Amino acid sequence: MQNIDSITHVRGESIYLDDIPLQQETLFGAAFGSPIAHGKIIHLDISAAEKMAGVVRIFTYKDIPGDNQIGGIVPDEPLLAEDEVHFNGMPVAFVVAETNEIAQAAVKSITIDIEPLPVITDPREAKEKGKLIIPPRTFSLGNIDKAWKKCTHIFEGIAETNGQEHLYIETQGAYTIPQENDCIKVYSSTQGPTAVQRHMAAVLKIPMHRLEVDVTRLGGGFGGKEDQATAWAILCALATYHLKKPVKYCLHRMEDMRMTGKRNPYSSDFKIGLDKNLKIIAYEATFYQNAGAAADLSPAVLERTLFHCTNSYFVPNVKATAYCCKTNLPPNTAFRGFGGPQGMFVIEAAIAKAAEALGIDASEIQKKNLLKDGDEFPYGQKAESEAKNCWEEAEDIYEIKKLRKQVKKFNEENHLHKKGISFMPICFGISFTKTFMNQARALVHIYTDGSISVSTGAVEMGQGVNTKMAQVAATIFSLPLSKIKIHTTNTFRIANTSPSAASATADLNGKAVQMACINLMERLKPVAEKVLKQPCDKMRIEEGLVHIGNKKTELTWGNLIATAYMSRVNLSEHAHYAPPQVHFDPTIEKGHPFAYHVYGTAITVVTVDCLRGIYTFDAVKVVHDFGTTMNPVVDLGQIEGGIVQGMGWMTMEEIIYDKEGRLRSNALSTYKVPDIYSVPEEIKVHFLKTKKDNLAIFRSKAVGEPPLMYGIGAFFAVRNAIKAFHPSADVKFSAPITPEKVLMSLYPKKERSQTIKEAYHIL
Ligand code: MTE
Ligand code: HPA
Ligand code: MOS
């Protein structure tokens, strides 16, 4: 079954925020952001801007009726700067004008006098200076100090991953419309409608029930709209509150890139110890997370880095410590994988380093240490592992021996092109790591004509969750999809939602839909019994007719519903789902935080042009644990998109802030994301079928974030290809491994002229 949105997408009929027809008298907003990264505001001059024709009003923090605060985890983030600025682009004022062009022009004529304060962009420097957002956290297992003594081999090193721009195709934006009695209707491109509603209520000092947040769909979120959609919606609402006029603000791409946070960059130290059989005995890691200027979601991201610091491996002795470091960059935030990828990269680097020193292939160490059923994670949960199944199936169906031979032969025959292979196993925990967030609700109505409407807390952002919700309802009622309509995500219909995040949206909301539909079906059975005068506990619908078991009856679905209505049976149901079992105690850092884990293995093959440093990916071949997939087409799309997004992070997407904290890669001319030419020539996805009972809907497994981590394999494949050209090349564990970095590694400075001579000779 295809994605229910595909036809309107292709026709350009799908409604995004910017497609909502404007009401009369709509005004347009634009934010003025701090031109420098850190300093004391001496004077803000809005006088020239205020005088411009068409400018209606300029708002500052002084206009905020409630709390000037939007921090979700820690209250450390003002909506509008008061006397200090903490990052370049931090909103200071909000211009509202008659047109978008006037608003943008007015922003340019605002001036600000700021006394500069020292700017920190590096997380290690922040940690040195004691600038931590929360106290450090440590996960441990076994006894690390004793364990080192048992190791035959010990290796240490540094691994670094850069940030990543979300680059949702639809930029951040909101549209707020005044309603009677001081209510506001809010259209927001947000993954978290309730987050917008809650913070808006606090900033405006009005109760939440006056704020209706409505989301049709997003043109991508990828975590960037879990928390960071809030500010723009509240700025519009602040203006609507004062002016009683509709206000719209869709950020220009360059505003979005400059003012919003990204994936958290990390710098990390690792130490790994192995015994003589290549078993990992001990692993120690210290993570320095670049949180940016406010907590935002970084403390939760940090936690997930610790949860995933041993990836898909069992390590009996672990000590992992993480620092949430405050710098003067825009507050960094959720991004597909939510800190997990950053943690996994470090242990993969440690394994690569060990393999290199021991003169073996990293896959030998990887395979030996894969998680088995019952193995304990550093946070106490026991694994129900598919790690070996995925790995062995990948070796088998992708004929790894043959593949290795081909690569070896290619490398022997070619001197200026080298191929590299890598294995990337993944293990990703599904559930919000904050246990209370694991809850969802659904509201299902059956109308008197037999058509059904479904509302949930799930936000459609391209991941296909609405298609899955429709499938759940259609399956329980055994009705065709044409009878089911999934409605917008709306805080008046579904309250207190968790953001659509953590890959858990379909799991949580799908279960709530299932419960509501089952309850309705149960309620309809006695109605059918009355009409048919026979027991109806095996009732189902087929081709519009009530069937009892395999026997067709004369009763139509339409008549069943009409009879139920006439008999005053409730045809609406609201259900609440909270998965059992999950819990976590942060005081001891132990518990059972995840409903289950998703496993998989990717084999990546790359060809590096050793004269130019550029590379192309021949193939990424995956065995992925979908459980029992609900929708192979949608899930395949998630895997392909995740792989390419992860590869972009690892290879070409390079965020550059200068020492003053100014974003240099601030447009798509200077920030390169994968295009069709950077997509691997071949992406193969094999569905590992597992029959285990798990907590997800219809025994499927969540699929949104895990595939991003296959992209990590791209880094190590490129690294291996470089090593094939220059075995002693010192390739730093510093992602992204851009063509520039590849070139520098291929020709180390000391030997550069000699190697280049040789290369030219071959040419
Ligand atoms: N796929 C598309 N097309 N667009 C997105 O914004 N977000 C990803 C993933 N896949 C995203 C996506 C992220 S970060 C998450 S957490 C999940 O989808 C959220 O949706 P789910 O919980 O329904 O998987
Ligand atoms: N994942 C994604 N988003 C989140 C999480 C999580 O574990 N916790 C809070 N927001
Ligand atoms: Mo996804 S990073 O949990 O929105």
CSV table of C-alpha atoms and ligand atoms in Angstrom, one decimal, residues 191 222-223 226 334-338 461 500-503 705, ligand 3:
chain,number,residue,atom,x,y,z
A,191,GLN,CA,6.6,18.1,15.7
A,222,PHE,CA,14.1,15.3,11.5
A,223,GLY,CA,14.1,16.5,15.1
A,226,GLU,CA,10.7,18.9,18.1
A,334,ALA,CA,17.2,16.7,18.4
A,335,PHE,CA,18.3,15.3,15.1
A,336,ARG,CA,17.4,11.8,13.8
A,337,GLY,CA,19.2,9.4,16.2
A,338,PHE,CA,19.1,11.9,19.0
A,461,MET,CA,6.4,14.9,8.6
A,500,SER,CA,6.3,13.1,17.2
A,501,ALA,CA,9.8,11.8,17.8
A,502,ALA,CA,11.9,9.0,19.1
A,503,SER,CA,10.7,6.9,16.2
A,705,GLU,CA,15.7,6.9,13.2
B,3,MOS,MO1,13.4,12.5,16.0
B,3,MOS,S1,15.3,13.3,16.4
B,3,MOS,O1,13.3,11.9,17.6
B,3,MOS,O2,12.5,13.9,16.0
